[in-house]
């Protein structure tokens, strides 16, 4: 029998193992290829992974794992070639980009993206061939990289940038004038001011001087040209407007002429600090009402306001939007709910019958005592089968005895229960503390809610429908509602500029207590602590919102009356119990202002806006540009530097070409800017050995992120902060600023960072140098580079001073140390000369 069992076990084992052996042997090679493909896939080597998966699939085409792996790698490999082609094409290498797109399409013929890029690149190559045939030279790489759509967009942007703004008067001599004119006609007064300032004066053919061109006397002392024209326009009831930097037009000042000749401006304002469409509409209504602009449109999709009106009306609207578009203040509220309870119980009993005497005396007669029955009962018996009669029976019970037996009663006929002795001494002291500290952050004047807990169902009613309008349905539908149980906070705060916080707060802290039966349904009892307040408190101050202190003292004394009152011995016949309960509850709040109202002095300053009929904005004269620094004294034995040479040029012109420095006076508007000598000029002879090198030495970054070129004078580039310590997933903001810049006109820069540690989310331009200029950005997080183009609009002067160039917003995605660098950064002025140069950088340590 045992032999038969062993034979059966061997047979079953062979059946189980048998099918797996040939299957494993048939796919062992495919599994090896599959493992190789997965190893390549972890390294993002999609071409090698696809090749390994294809080999595995050739071993067993029916294996679903091989099919899935091959399909996934085919898509990823095609996508990788397509992305690589886009990167190569962005560098202007169209031929190599076309090969990458063709490889991607060959790997995955179903890739619509690769097919589209092939057609687009072929069209770009044909466009470049036509350009070479027409001009005889190739386009720059950045132009070759533009797709047809991008080229059209670039032309649109260039055309928009060429749109002229409101003409701004630029007299030849912006210095204040002192002029006295006596008994001169109106036209002569205007033309005289024009001659002094070098302006052309054009007249409306319908212009009628007031008072039949009666001669007038005017005195202008220390007045600018614009102020003189404004003063004269007021006294002559005339209206003037610039047509170009050196031409003005004059007509009569009346609503019809203003409507015919007033400059109309269209501008789009993008608001960045609003949170709701209602705020956008409120700002639009305010602009429309105050500036009297008839055409104001709010575009909610872009948080933008589009206005069209007179130049002064649009300028007033710009001032209002600048004052109103500010980030709302924010506040964090700490809510502290502290509850402490104490229960003290003491029981002391060492007595006989500590709760009093309760001794019953029971009558239990002996058998010899005759006892009469106090109750009788009769029952019908079954009828006899022989006589057919029924005989009643009776039974007696009770303890009633005849009076004749009273003399026979003794103490043995009674029983009782004696009290027992008790010794008890117990003490209980229970203390509990509960602390609930929710925290909620809210924006100014926006309701915020915080609910932590559960929702408890409670019955609110029932409904019993009838059947066909008649009768009662036995099924009853009970209606339930849900109550939020736990910590529920609702608040609406308002942050004041002095740091105070006004708020309306509703605080409800509840829990489920015992249940009560109502109408057959057990309903929970909700124990709640609710506070509703409108208060104003200081920032960081702990404020008591509500509190409760409840004390209960209970003392109970039990014992035998009389005996318990005996001194000393009375303790043997009594007992006492003492219970002391104390509950304390305190609710406090602590506000922390995260952001205060950003109200600046310019927001509070009043602005003159004309009269009740006409909006007129006046502008103060611009601050004069600082005079150029005098040339440094040459070193002994060194060749004098030529004027107008750009720092960093290959060589200086001959010493004989030097010209004396110009006086510290602004050149006229029509004078061409000073430029460097043409590149075709013959090079100067080699300077003596003691002469300093012609090219500026390379910039060395200073500690703290500063960078300054010796040729840049006092101008300095700085990253703030210079070092950041943060954690993964945190945001990092760095500001690149320029200090002491002069006539800043352009600042193209390239940013380099480690893409394994940092990700560049956005680049924002500063509001000092290029707020109204050309701004383009290109971020490539895969390669860790970004390119930014910053320049002033053509025809506009440069800006001098200190301010922010760009603001970088990074996000930490990996641990380690990374350095963000702007290599070979050059800031130029309107003449193309270098203002500042260097390689500013800052360090990020991600833990």
Short mmCIF file of N, CA and C in Angstrom, two decimals, residues 133-270:
data_model
loop_
_atom_site.label_atom_id
_atom_site.label_comp_id
_atom_site.label_asym_id
_atom_site.label_seq_id
_atom_site.Cartn_x
_atom_site.Cartn_y
_atom_site.Cartn_z
N UNK A 133 19.24 81.60 -52.32
CA UNK A 133 19.24 81.94 -53.74
C UNK A 133 19.00 83.43 -53.96
N UNK A 134 18.18 84.05 -53.11
CA UNK A 134 17.86 85.46 -53.30
C UNK A 134 18.94 86.37 -52.76
N UNK A 135 19.48 86.05 -51.57
CA UNK A 135 20.43 86.95 -50.92
C UNK A 135 21.88 86.51 -51.06
N UNK A 136 22.09 85.24 -51.34
CA UNK A 136 23.45 84.74 -51.47
C UNK A 136 24.11 84.41 -50.15
N UNK A 137 23.40 84.44 -49.04
CA UNK A 137 23.98 84.09 -47.75
C UNK A 137 22.92 83.44 -46.87
N UNK A 138 23.40 82.70 -45.89
CA UNK A 138 22.49 81.99 -44.99
C UNK A 138 21.97 82.93 -43.91
N UNK A 139 20.85 82.52 -43.37
CA UNK A 139 20.27 83.28 -42.26
C UNK A 139 20.97 82.92 -40.96
N UNK A 140 20.89 83.78 -39.98
CA UNK A 140 21.45 83.43 -38.66
C UNK A 140 20.74 82.21 -38.09
N UNK A 141 21.40 81.46 -37.19
CA UNK A 141 20.77 80.24 -36.64
C UNK A 141 19.43 80.51 -35.95
N UNK A 142 19.32 81.64 -35.25
CA UNK A 142 18.06 81.89 -34.56
C UNK A 142 16.91 82.14 -35.54
N UNK A 143 17.21 82.66 -36.74
CA UNK A 143 16.16 82.85 -37.73
C UNK A 143 15.85 81.55 -38.46
N UNK A 144 16.88 80.73 -38.70
CA UNK A 144 16.64 79.44 -39.34
C UNK A 144 15.78 78.54 -38.44
N UNK A 145 15.89 78.71 -37.13
CA UNK A 145 15.15 77.85 -36.21
C UNK A 145 13.67 78.21 -36.11
N UNK A 146 13.26 79.32 -36.68
CA UNK A 146 11.86 79.72 -36.59
C UNK A 146 11.01 78.89 -37.53
N UNK A 147 9.96 78.29 -36.99
CA UNK A 147 9.00 77.60 -37.83
C UNK A 147 8.17 78.63 -38.59
N UNK A 148 7.45 78.21 -39.63
CA UNK A 148 6.62 79.19 -40.36
C UNK A 148 5.66 79.95 -39.45
N UNK A 149 5.06 79.24 -38.51
CA UNK A 149 4.14 79.92 -37.61
C UNK A 149 4.90 80.87 -36.69
N UNK A 150 6.04 80.43 -36.18
CA UNK A 150 6.84 81.30 -35.30
C UNK A 150 7.35 82.53 -36.06
N UNK A 151 7.66 82.35 -37.34
CA UNK A 151 8.12 83.49 -38.13
C UNK A 151 7.01 84.52 -38.29
N UNK A 152 5.79 84.04 -38.53
CA UNK A 152 4.67 84.98 -38.65
C UNK A 152 4.42 85.69 -37.32
N UNK A 153 4.52 84.95 -36.21
CA UNK A 153 4.34 85.58 -34.90
C UNK A 153 5.43 86.60 -34.63
N UNK A 154 6.67 86.29 -35.02
CA UNK A 154 7.75 87.23 -34.81
C UNK A 154 7.51 88.50 -35.62
N UNK A 155 7.06 88.34 -36.86
CA UNK A 155 6.76 89.53 -37.65
C UNK A 155 5.64 90.34 -37.02
N UNK A 156 4.66 89.64 -36.44
CA UNK A 156 3.58 90.36 -35.75
C UNK A 156 4.10 91.12 -34.55
N UNK A 157 4.98 90.45 -33.75
CA UNK A 157 5.55 91.13 -32.59
C UNK A 157 6.40 92.32 -33.02
N UNK A 158 7.19 92.16 -34.09
CA UNK A 158 8.00 93.29 -34.57
C UNK A 158 7.12 94.44 -35.04
N UNK A 159 6.03 94.09 -35.70
CA UNK A 159 5.13 95.13 -36.17
C UNK A 159 4.46 95.84 -34.98
N UNK A 160 4.11 95.06 -33.94
CA UNK A 160 3.52 95.69 -32.75
C UNK A 160 4.53 96.58 -32.06
N UNK A 161 5.80 96.12 -32.00
CA UNK A 161 6.82 96.93 -31.35
C UNK A 161 7.12 98.22 -32.11
N UNK A 162 6.86 98.20 -33.43
CA UNK A 162 7.09 99.42 -34.21
C UNK A 162 5.94 100.42 -34.10
N UNK A 163 4.84 99.99 -33.50
CA UNK A 163 3.74 100.94 -33.33
C UNK A 163 4.20 102.08 -32.44
N UNK A 164 3.90 103.27 -32.86
CA UNK A 164 4.34 104.44 -32.12
C UNK A 164 3.39 104.73 -30.96
N UNK A 165 3.97 105.15 -29.88
CA UNK A 165 3.17 105.58 -28.76
C UNK A 165 2.75 107.03 -28.91
N UNK A 166 2.27 107.58 -27.84
CA UNK A 166 1.87 108.99 -27.86
C UNK A 166 3.11 109.84 -28.09
N UNK A 167 3.08 110.76 -29.05
CA UNK A 167 4.26 111.59 -29.28
C UNK A 167 4.68 112.34 -28.02
N UNK A 168 5.96 112.35 -27.76
CA UNK A 168 6.51 113.03 -26.60
C UNK A 168 7.43 114.14 -27.06
N UNK A 169 7.19 115.30 -26.54
CA UNK A 169 7.95 116.47 -26.96
C UNK A 169 9.38 116.38 -26.42
N UNK A 170 10.35 116.59 -27.31
CA UNK A 170 11.76 116.56 -26.93
C UNK A 170 12.45 117.80 -27.49
N UNK A 171 12.39 118.90 -26.79
CA UNK A 171 13.05 120.11 -27.29
C UNK A 171 14.56 119.94 -27.31
N UNK A 172 15.20 120.78 -28.14
CA UNK A 172 16.64 120.68 -28.23
C UNK A 172 17.32 121.05 -26.92
N UNK A 173 16.75 122.02 -26.24
CA UNK A 173 17.32 122.46 -24.97
C UNK A 173 16.27 122.26 -23.88
N UNK A 174 16.36 121.16 -23.11
CA UNK A 174 15.34 120.91 -22.09
C UNK A 174 15.50 121.76 -20.84
N UNK A 175 16.50 122.61 -20.78
CA UNK A 175 16.74 123.40 -19.57
C UNK A 175 15.62 124.43 -19.40
N UNK A 176 15.30 124.80 -18.16
CA UNK A 176 14.27 125.83 -17.93
C UNK A 176 14.65 127.15 -18.61
N UNK A 177 13.62 127.89 -19.00
CA UNK A 177 13.83 129.14 -19.72
C UNK A 177 13.36 130.30 -18.86
N UNK A 178 13.92 131.47 -19.13
CA UNK A 178 13.49 132.73 -18.54
C UNK A 178 13.17 133.67 -19.70
N UNK A 179 11.88 133.97 -19.86
CA UNK A 179 11.44 134.70 -21.05
C UNK A 179 10.39 135.72 -20.64
N UNK A 180 10.52 136.94 -21.16
CA UNK A 180 9.56 138.02 -20.94
C UNK A 180 9.14 138.58 -22.29
N UNK A 181 7.84 138.57 -22.55
CA UNK A 181 7.28 139.07 -23.81
C UNK A 181 6.24 140.13 -23.49
N UNK A 182 6.32 141.27 -24.17
CA UNK A 182 5.42 142.38 -23.92
C UNK A 182 4.65 142.73 -25.19
N UNK A 183 3.30 142.86 -25.00
CA UNK A 183 2.41 143.35 -26.07
C UNK A 183 2.63 142.59 -27.36
N UNK A 184 2.50 141.27 -27.29
CA UNK A 184 2.66 140.43 -28.46
C UNK A 184 1.37 139.66 -28.72
N UNK A 185 1.03 139.46 -30.00
CA UNK A 185 -0.16 138.65 -30.32
C UNK A 185 0.03 137.20 -29.86
N UNK A 186 -1.09 136.46 -29.82
CA UNK A 186 -1.06 135.09 -29.31
C UNK A 186 -0.15 134.22 -30.16
N UNK A 187 -0.31 134.32 -31.48
CA UNK A 187 0.51 133.45 -32.34
C UNK A 187 1.99 133.76 -32.17
N UNK A 188 2.32 135.02 -32.00
CA UNK A 188 3.73 135.37 -31.82
C UNK A 188 4.27 134.78 -30.53
N UNK A 189 3.44 134.72 -29.48
CA UNK A 189 3.89 134.15 -28.20
C UNK A 189 4.23 132.67 -28.36
N UNK A 190 3.33 131.93 -29.01
CA UNK A 190 3.60 130.50 -29.20
C UNK A 190 4.82 130.29 -30.09
N UNK A 191 4.92 131.04 -31.18
CA UNK A 191 6.03 130.85 -32.11
C UNK A 191 7.36 131.25 -31.47
N UNK A 192 7.31 132.23 -30.57
CA UNK A 192 8.55 132.61 -29.90
C UNK A 192 9.05 131.50 -28.99
N UNK A 193 8.14 130.90 -28.25
CA UNK A 193 8.54 129.77 -27.40
C UNK A 193 9.06 128.62 -28.25
N UNK A 194 8.41 128.39 -29.42
CA UNK A 194 8.90 127.34 -30.32
C UNK A 194 10.29 127.62 -30.82
N UNK A 195 10.59 128.87 -31.14
CA UNK A 195 11.93 129.20 -31.61
C UNK A 195 12.97 128.99 -30.52
N UNK A 196 12.60 129.37 -29.28
CA UNK A 196 13.55 129.19 -28.19
C UNK A 196 13.87 127.72 -27.97
N UNK A 197 12.85 126.88 -28.09
CA UNK A 197 13.05 125.44 -27.85
C UNK A 197 13.43 124.66 -29.09
N UNK A 198 13.44 125.30 -30.24
CA UNK A 198 13.74 124.58 -31.47
C UNK A 198 12.61 123.70 -31.93
N UNK A 199 11.35 124.17 -31.75
CA UNK A 199 10.17 123.40 -32.11
C UNK A 199 9.48 124.02 -33.32
N UNK A 200 8.86 123.17 -34.11
CA UNK A 200 8.02 123.62 -35.22
C UNK A 200 6.60 123.81 -34.70
N UNK A 201 5.96 124.90 -35.06
CA UNK A 201 4.62 125.22 -34.60
C UNK A 201 3.67 125.19 -35.79
N UNK A 202 2.66 124.30 -35.71
CA UNK A 202 1.63 124.20 -36.74
C UNK A 202 0.31 124.70 -36.16
N UNK A 203 -0.48 125.43 -37.01
CA UNK A 203 -1.72 126.04 -36.55
C UNK A 203 -2.90 125.39 -37.25
N UNK A 204 -3.98 125.32 -36.52
CA UNK A 204 -5.24 124.91 -37.11
C UNK A 204 -5.73 126.04 -38.01
N UNK A 205 -6.09 125.73 -39.28
CA UNK A 205 -6.58 126.82 -40.14
C UNK A 205 -7.79 127.55 -39.56
N UNK A 206 -8.55 126.92 -38.71
CA UNK A 206 -9.73 127.53 -38.12
C UNK A 206 -9.45 128.17 -36.76
N UNK A 207 -8.19 128.28 -36.40
CA UNK A 207 -7.86 128.83 -35.08
C UNK A 207 -8.23 130.31 -35.03
N UNK A 208 -8.93 130.69 -33.97
CA UNK A 208 -9.32 132.08 -33.75
C UNK A 208 -8.72 132.54 -32.42
N UNK A 209 -7.75 133.42 -32.45
CA UNK A 209 -7.17 133.91 -31.19
C UNK A 209 -8.22 134.62 -30.35
N UNK A 210 -8.17 134.48 -29.02
CA UNK A 210 -9.15 135.14 -28.17
C UNK A 210 -8.96 136.67 -28.18
N UNK A 211 -10.08 137.37 -28.02
CA UNK A 211 -10.00 138.84 -27.96
C UNK A 211 -9.51 139.45 -29.23
N UNK A 212 -9.84 138.83 -30.40
CA UNK A 212 -9.42 139.37 -31.70
C UNK A 212 -7.91 139.58 -31.77
N UNK A 213 -7.18 138.58 -31.23
CA UNK A 213 -5.71 138.58 -31.28
C UNK A 213 -5.13 139.82 -30.60
N UNK A 214 -5.70 140.14 -29.45
CA UNK A 214 -5.24 141.29 -28.69
C UNK A 214 -3.85 141.00 -28.11
N UNK A 215 -2.93 141.93 -28.19
CA UNK A 215 -1.58 141.69 -27.65
C UNK A 215 -1.63 141.39 -26.15
N UNK A 216 -0.72 140.52 -25.72
CA UNK A 216 -0.67 140.09 -24.32
C UNK A 216 0.75 140.17 -23.81
N UNK A 217 0.87 140.25 -22.50
CA UNK A 217 2.17 140.25 -21.81
C UNK A 217 2.32 138.95 -21.02
N UNK A 218 3.46 138.30 -21.17
CA UNK A 218 3.73 137.06 -20.43
C UNK A 218 5.15 137.11 -19.88
N UNK A 219 5.32 136.47 -18.72
CA UNK A 219 6.64 136.32 -18.09
C UNK A 219 6.82 134.86 -17.68
N UNK A 220 7.89 134.25 -18.13
CA UNK A 220 8.20 132.88 -17.78
C UNK A 220 9.56 132.87 -17.06
N UNK A 221 9.54 132.51 -15.80
CA UNK A 221 10.75 132.46 -14.99
C UNK A 221 11.00 131.02 -14.55
N UNK A 222 12.15 130.50 -14.99
CA UNK A 222 12.57 129.15 -14.60
C UNK A 222 11.47 128.12 -14.90
N UNK A 223 10.95 128.15 -16.12
CA UNK A 223 9.88 127.24 -16.56
C UNK A 223 10.40 126.36 -17.68
N UNK A 224 9.96 125.11 -17.69
CA UNK A 224 10.30 124.23 -18.79
C UNK A 224 9.44 124.58 -20.00
N UNK A 225 9.78 123.99 -21.14
CA UNK A 225 9.04 124.27 -22.36
C UNK A 225 7.59 123.80 -22.22
N UNK A 226 7.39 122.60 -21.68
CA UNK A 226 6.02 122.11 -21.51
C UNK A 226 5.22 123.00 -20.58
N UNK A 227 5.84 123.44 -19.48
CA UNK A 227 5.13 124.31 -18.55
C UNK A 227 4.79 125.65 -19.20
N UNK A 228 5.70 126.19 -19.98
CA UNK A 228 5.42 127.46 -20.65
C UNK A 228 4.27 127.33 -21.64
N UNK A 229 4.25 126.23 -22.40
CA UNK A 229 3.15 126.02 -23.34
C UNK A 229 1.83 125.82 -22.61
N UNK A 230 1.86 125.10 -21.48
CA UNK A 230 0.63 124.91 -20.71
C UNK A 230 0.12 126.22 -20.14
N UNK A 231 1.03 127.02 -19.59
CA UNK A 231 0.60 128.30 -19.03
C UNK A 231 -0.01 129.19 -20.11
N UNK A 232 0.64 129.24 -21.25
CA UNK A 232 0.15 130.09 -22.33
C UNK A 232 -1.19 129.57 -22.88
N UNK A 233 -1.36 128.24 -22.91
CA UNK A 233 -2.61 127.68 -23.39
C UNK A 233 -3.77 128.01 -22.46
N UNK A 234 -3.49 128.14 -21.15
CA UNK A 234 -4.55 128.46 -20.20
C UNK A 234 -5.04 129.89 -20.40
N UNK A 235 -4.11 130.80 -20.51
CA UNK A 235 -4.52 132.21 -20.60
C UNK A 235 -5.08 132.55 -21.97
N UNK A 236 -4.76 131.77 -22.99
CA UNK A 236 -5.28 132.03 -24.34
C UNK A 236 -6.39 131.08 -24.73
N UNK A 237 -6.79 130.18 -23.83
CA UNK A 237 -7.84 129.20 -24.11
C UNK A 237 -7.54 128.43 -25.39
N UNK A 238 -6.30 127.94 -25.44
CA UNK A 238 -5.84 127.17 -26.60
C UNK A 238 -5.52 125.75 -26.17
N UNK A 239 -5.45 124.90 -27.17
CA UNK A 239 -5.13 123.49 -26.94
C UNK A 239 -3.97 123.13 -27.84
N UNK A 240 -2.90 122.58 -27.25
CA UNK A 240 -1.74 122.18 -28.03
C UNK A 240 -1.44 120.71 -27.79
N UNK A 241 -0.86 120.06 -28.76
CA UNK A 241 -0.48 118.65 -28.67
C UNK A 241 0.77 118.42 -29.50
N UNK A 242 1.66 117.55 -29.06
CA UNK A 242 2.85 117.24 -29.86
C UNK A 242 2.50 116.28 -31.00
N UNK A 243 2.99 116.59 -32.16
CA UNK A 243 2.85 115.68 -33.30
C UNK A 243 4.09 114.84 -33.50
N UNK A 244 5.21 115.31 -33.03
CA UNK A 244 6.48 114.60 -33.11
C UNK A 244 7.37 115.17 -32.03
N UNK A 245 8.56 114.61 -31.81
CA UNK A 245 9.43 115.17 -30.76
C UNK A 245 9.79 116.64 -30.94
N UNK A 246 9.63 117.21 -32.16
CA UNK A 246 10.02 118.61 -32.37
C UNK A 246 8.93 119.43 -33.06
N UNK A 247 7.68 118.97 -33.01
CA UNK A 247 6.57 119.68 -33.67
C UNK A 247 5.35 119.67 -32.79
N UNK A 248 4.69 120.83 -32.68
CA UNK A 248 3.45 120.92 -31.92
C UNK A 248 2.35 121.47 -32.82
N UNK A 249 1.12 121.17 -32.45
CA UNK A 249 -0.06 121.63 -33.17
C UNK A 249 -0.94 122.39 -32.20
N UNK A 250 -1.49 123.55 -32.62
CA UNK A 250 -2.25 124.43 -31.74
C UNK A 250 -3.60 124.72 -32.38
N UNK A 251 -4.64 124.65 -31.57
CA UNK A 251 -6.00 124.97 -32.01
C UNK A 251 -6.76 125.53 -30.82
N UNK A 252 -8.03 125.90 -31.04
CA UNK A 252 -8.85 126.41 -29.96
C UNK A 252 -9.24 125.28 -29.01
N UNK A 253 -9.37 125.63 -27.74
CA UNK A 253 -9.72 124.64 -26.72
C UNK A 253 -11.23 124.65 -26.52
N UNK A 254 -11.91 123.69 -27.13
CA UNK A 254 -13.35 123.47 -26.94
C UNK A 254 -13.63 122.00 -27.16
N UNK A 255 -14.77 121.50 -26.69
CA UNK A 255 -15.06 120.06 -26.81
C UNK A 255 -14.98 119.54 -28.23
N UNK A 256 -15.43 120.34 -29.20
CA UNK A 256 -15.41 119.84 -30.58
C UNK A 256 -13.99 119.67 -31.09
N UNK A 257 -13.12 120.66 -30.81
CA UNK A 257 -11.74 120.55 -31.27
C UNK A 257 -10.99 119.43 -30.54
N UNK A 258 -11.26 119.28 -29.26
CA UNK A 258 -10.61 118.18 -28.55
C UNK A 258 -11.05 116.84 -29.11
N UNK A 259 -12.33 116.73 -29.43
CA UNK A 259 -12.81 115.48 -29.99
C UNK A 259 -12.18 115.21 -31.37
N UNK A 260 -11.89 116.28 -32.10
CA UNK A 260 -11.31 116.11 -33.43
C UNK A 260 -9.81 115.85 -33.39
N UNK A 261 -9.09 116.45 -32.42
CA UNK A 261 -7.64 116.41 -32.47
C UNK A 261 -6.98 115.71 -31.28
N UNK A 262 -7.72 115.43 -30.22
CA UNK A 262 -7.11 114.79 -29.06
C UNK A 262 -6.59 113.41 -29.44
N UNK A 263 -5.41 113.08 -28.98
CA UNK A 263 -4.78 111.79 -29.29
C UNK A 263 -5.51 110.67 -28.57
N UNK A 264 -5.94 109.67 -29.30
CA UNK A 264 -6.61 108.50 -28.72
C UNK A 264 -5.59 107.38 -28.55
N UNK A 265 -5.68 106.71 -27.43
CA UNK A 265 -4.73 105.65 -27.08
C UNK A 265 -5.51 104.41 -26.68
N UNK A 266 -5.06 103.27 -27.11
CA UNK A 266 -5.60 101.98 -26.70
C UNK A 266 -4.52 101.22 -25.94
N UNK A 267 -4.86 100.72 -24.78
CA UNK A 267 -3.88 100.01 -23.98
C UNK A 267 -4.56 98.88 -23.23
N UNK A 268 -3.82 97.80 -23.08
CA UNK A 268 -4.30 96.63 -22.33
C UNK A 268 -3.51 96.50 -21.05
N UNK A 269 -4.22 96.44 -19.95
CA UNK A 269 -3.59 96.31 -18.64
C UNK A 269 -3.83 94.89 -18.13
N UNK A 270 -2.76 94.20 -17.79
CA UNK A 270 -2.85 92.85 -17.25
C UNK A 270 -2.70 92.92 -15.73
#
